[in-house]
XYZ file of N, CA and C in Angstrom:
297
model
N 135.260 104.790 95.049
C 134.720 104.902 93.887
C 133.681 106.124 94.145
N 132.990 106.116 95.581
C 132.075 107.213 95.618
C 132.300 108.174 95.335
N 133.595 109.107 95.818
C 134.193 110.493 95.928
C 134.162 110.551 94.030
N 134.284 109.725 93.752
C 134.824 109.915 91.889
C 133.099 109.794 91.371
N 132.243 109.244 91.845
C 130.946 109.393 91.112
C 130.493 110.526 91.422
N 130.432 110.908 92.388
C 129.848 112.556 92.936
C 130.441 113.297 92.422
N 131.878 113.233 92.289
C 132.824 114.400 91.249
C 132.044 114.311 89.934
N 131.658 113.344 89.302
C 130.546 113.249 88.265
C 129.097 113.947 88.099
N 128.349 113.974 88.947
C 127.149 114.781 89.150
C 126.525 113.535 89.749
N 126.712 112.103 89.985
C 126.008 111.052 90.397
C 125.361 111.095 91.810
N 124.031 110.513 91.653
C 123.759 110.505 92.847
C 124.358 109.130 93.660
N 124.713 109.650 94.930
C 125.483 107.993 95.585
C 124.761 107.744 96.801
N 124.592 106.390 96.965
C 124.416 105.663 97.969
C 126.207 104.704 98.877
N 125.960 104.925 99.685
C 127.130 104.517 100.243
C 126.488 103.219 100.974
N 126.702 101.871 100.688
C 125.734 100.774 101.515
C 127.053 100.148 102.457
N 126.427 100.169 103.861
C 127.201 99.575 105.083
C 126.770 98.400 105.558
N 127.619 97.600 105.343
C 127.149 96.287 106.445
C 127.583 96.717 107.877
N 126.463 96.346 108.749
C 126.665 96.433 110.135
C 126.817 95.092 110.586
N 127.873 94.715 111.102
C 128.022 93.283 111.095
C 128.343 92.907 112.691
N 128.707 94.199 113.227
C 129.524 94.138 114.764
C 129.518 95.317 115.076
N 130.156 95.641 116.499
C 129.725 96.954 117.013
C 131.410 98.028 116.267
N 132.365 97.048 115.568
C 133.408 98.136 115.363
C 132.867 98.478 114.295
N 132.225 97.845 113.180
C 131.692 98.375 112.034
C 130.765 99.581 112.171
N 130.003 99.335 113.358
C 128.768 100.467 113.665
C 129.545 101.826 113.988
N 130.943 101.740 114.552
C 131.598 102.778 115.460
C 132.731 103.263 114.197
N 132.412 102.431 113.439
C 133.310 103.327 111.934
C 132.063 103.568 110.901
N 131.026 103.952 111.226
C 130.160 104.613 110.164
C 130.425 106.099 109.985
N 131.057 106.777 110.952
C 131.595 108.299 110.816
C 132.275 108.511 109.915
N 133.167 107.489 110.151
C 134.714 107.708 109.152
C 134.303 107.321 107.832
N 133.746 106.525 107.541
C 133.450 106.010 106.034
C 132.237 107.012 105.543
N 131.119 107.644 106.106
C 130.162 108.553 105.487
C 131.410 110.118 105.359
N 131.847 110.533 106.314
C 132.558 111.365 105.902
C 133.778 111.441 104.814
N 134.439 110.203 104.442
C 135.034 109.949 103.359
C 134.627 109.684 101.984
N 133.407 109.158 102.160
C 132.813 109.261 100.769
C 131.869 110.343 100.490
N 131.294 110.844 101.482
C 130.475 111.960 101.682
C 129.014 111.568 100.786
N 128.403 110.523 101.012
C 127.276 110.186 100.033
C 125.571 111.039 100.154
N 125.076 110.367 99.370
C 123.959 111.277 99.197
C 123.132 110.896 100.380
N 123.123 109.115 100.291
C 122.299 108.411 100.886
C 122.628 107.278 101.533
N 122.552 106.455 102.808
C 123.027 105.425 103.064
C 122.167 103.970 103.138
N 122.815 103.172 102.751
C 122.284 101.869 102.903
C 122.482 101.228 103.810
N 121.692 100.866 105.278
C 122.232 100.097 105.980
C 122.052 98.227 105.918
N 122.773 97.465 105.711
C 122.712 95.996 105.744
C 122.992 95.511 107.074
N 122.304 94.225 107.483
C 120.945 94.273 107.489
C 119.991 94.970 107.511
N 119.117 94.986 106.774
C 118.134 96.095 107.422
C 116.987 95.747 108.190
N 116.979 94.697 108.961
C 115.763 94.334 109.826
C 116.415 94.314 111.396
N 117.640 95.300 111.820
C 117.893 95.786 112.823
C 117.268 96.761 113.427
N 115.938 97.154 114.025
C 115.889 98.350 114.231
C 116.631 99.577 114.978
N 117.067 98.680 115.993
C 117.390 99.365 117.001
C 118.839 99.685 116.458
N 119.324 99.262 115.808
C 120.757 99.555 115.320
C 120.679 100.854 114.227
N 119.386 100.427 113.618
C 118.697 101.584 112.286
C 118.355 102.879 112.956
N 117.956 102.722 114.087
C 117.864 103.741 114.818
C 119.179 104.603 115.547
N 119.833 104.164 116.118
C 121.265 104.674 116.305
C 122.257 105.044 115.358
N 121.905 104.834 114.031
C 122.336 105.331 112.966
C 121.593 106.566 112.633
N 120.458 106.739 112.891
C 119.678 107.478 112.575
C 120.325 108.864 113.156
N 120.248 108.622 114.529
C 120.849 109.610 115.630
C 122.419 110.035 115.204
N 123.314 109.104 114.779
C 124.516 109.733 114.282
C 124.920 110.298 112.975
N 123.923 110.188 111.958
C 124.390 110.872 110.582
C 123.050 111.763 110.061
N 123.239 112.677 109.199
C 122.728 113.322 108.705
C 121.933 112.963 107.314
N 122.690 111.941 106.383
C 122.182 111.465 105.369
C 120.713 110.506 105.147
N 120.017 110.751 104.611
C 118.830 109.450 104.692
C 119.058 108.306 105.036
N 118.640 107.618 105.388
C 118.862 106.047 105.470
C 117.825 105.001 104.789
N 118.518 104.050 103.884
C 117.551 102.812 103.413
C 117.905 101.917 104.230
N 116.750 100.986 104.521
C 117.123 99.703 104.919
C 117.042 98.600 104.049
N 118.365 97.795 103.911
C 118.167 96.686 102.917
C 118.799 95.386 103.373
N 118.586 94.449 102.649
C 118.571 92.782 103.190
C 118.016 92.693 104.315
N 117.391 91.347 104.273
C 116.493 90.698 105.345
C 115.364 91.751 105.997
N 114.940 92.416 105.107
C 113.337 92.689 105.339
C 112.347 91.877 104.748
N 112.159 91.138 105.880
C 111.407 89.915 105.039
C 109.872 90.292 105.354
N 109.469 91.047 106.102
C 107.759 91.050 106.369
C 107.402 92.249 106.844
N 105.943 92.565 107.064
C 105.414 93.598 107.518
C 106.357 93.960 109.035
N 106.220 93.275 109.810
C 106.882 94.005 111.261
C 108.569 93.979 110.768
N 109.421 93.375 109.991
C 110.373 94.276 109.717
C 110.610 95.676 109.075
N 109.516 96.013 108.012
C 109.251 96.818 107.099
C 108.881 98.107 108.282
N 107.955 97.716 109.464
C 107.548 98.588 109.932
C 108.448 99.236 111.156
N 108.971 97.905 111.605
C 110.226 98.554 112.845
C 111.407 99.509 112.214
N 111.672 99.211 110.590
C 112.883 99.937 110.141
C 111.881 101.150 109.663
N 110.927 101.430 109.527
C 110.266 102.963 109.011
C 110.163 103.735 110.584
N 109.777 103.063 111.588
C 109.743 103.475 113.053
C 111.051 103.845 113.263
N 111.777 103.332 112.897
C 113.260 103.631 113.693
C 114.269 105.023 112.911
N 113.689 105.119 111.532
C 113.716 106.547 111.054
C 114.612 106.299 109.412
N 114.291 105.231 109.083
C 114.648 105.282 107.749
C 113.277 105.702 106.468
N 114.185 106.086 105.275
C 113.022 106.898 104.704
C 112.584 105.721 103.445
N 113.564 104.563 103.087
C 113.098 103.573 102.139
C 113.696 102.094 102.874
N 113.106 101.305 101.795
C 113.259 99.739 102.291
C 113.677 99.321 100.471
N 114.851 98.465 101.076
C 115.519 97.953 99.688
C 115.314 96.375 100.160
N 114.286 95.486 98.866
C 114.268 94.258 99.392
C 114.065 93.755 98.105
N 114.348 92.280 97.945
C 113.702 91.560 96.704
C 112.445 90.641 97.081
N 111.926 90.795 98.364
C 111.045 90.282 98.887
C 109.771 90.822 98.324
N 109.226 90.210 96.971
C 107.780 90.766 96.756
C 106.750 90.929 97.742
N 106.602 90.137 98.448
C 105.628 90.026 99.490
C 105.671 91.741 100.180
N 106.960 91.958 100.214
C 107.478 93.492 101.190
C 106.566 94.570 99.882
N 106.711 94.191 99.057
C 106.517 95.242 98.031
C 105.049 96.072 98.163
N 104.418 94.874 98.415
C 102.970 95.075 98.424
C 102.298 95.698 99.495
N 103.173 95.597 100.443
C 102.866 96.692 101.404
C 103.311 98.362 101.655
N 103.844 98.735 100.640
C 104.129 100.376 100.439
C 102.965 101.002 100.708
N 101.845 101.068 100.295
C 100.736 101.511 100.524
C 99.889 101.292 101.804
N 100.000 100.204 102.502
C 100.128 99.960 103.511
C 100.636 100.756 104.842
N 101.817 100.767 104.414
C 102.928 101.505 105.369
C 102.904 102.913 105.317
N 102.922 103.493 104.303
C 102.751 105.054 104.262
C 101.671 105.538 104.004
């Protein structure tokens, strides 16, 4: 679906659920096939894994899912993500504080 969306000129975000090491090691293959503009890594509360992904790929990263508090948000940003995606409104209010 991402390939078709890109062909139509849409900005594409590939959401990747990193549930185990197999999912992590398949990132290269999935990203090469979809060629997204940006990648969202879920859950976003795994700073070590987020750091590994930033070293592995060239696209900007979004941390999404289970970003529950300021510590999660700071850790994700320090790991190299460019954005956070969360429904937790408490984290929304941290934007000015974190940037």
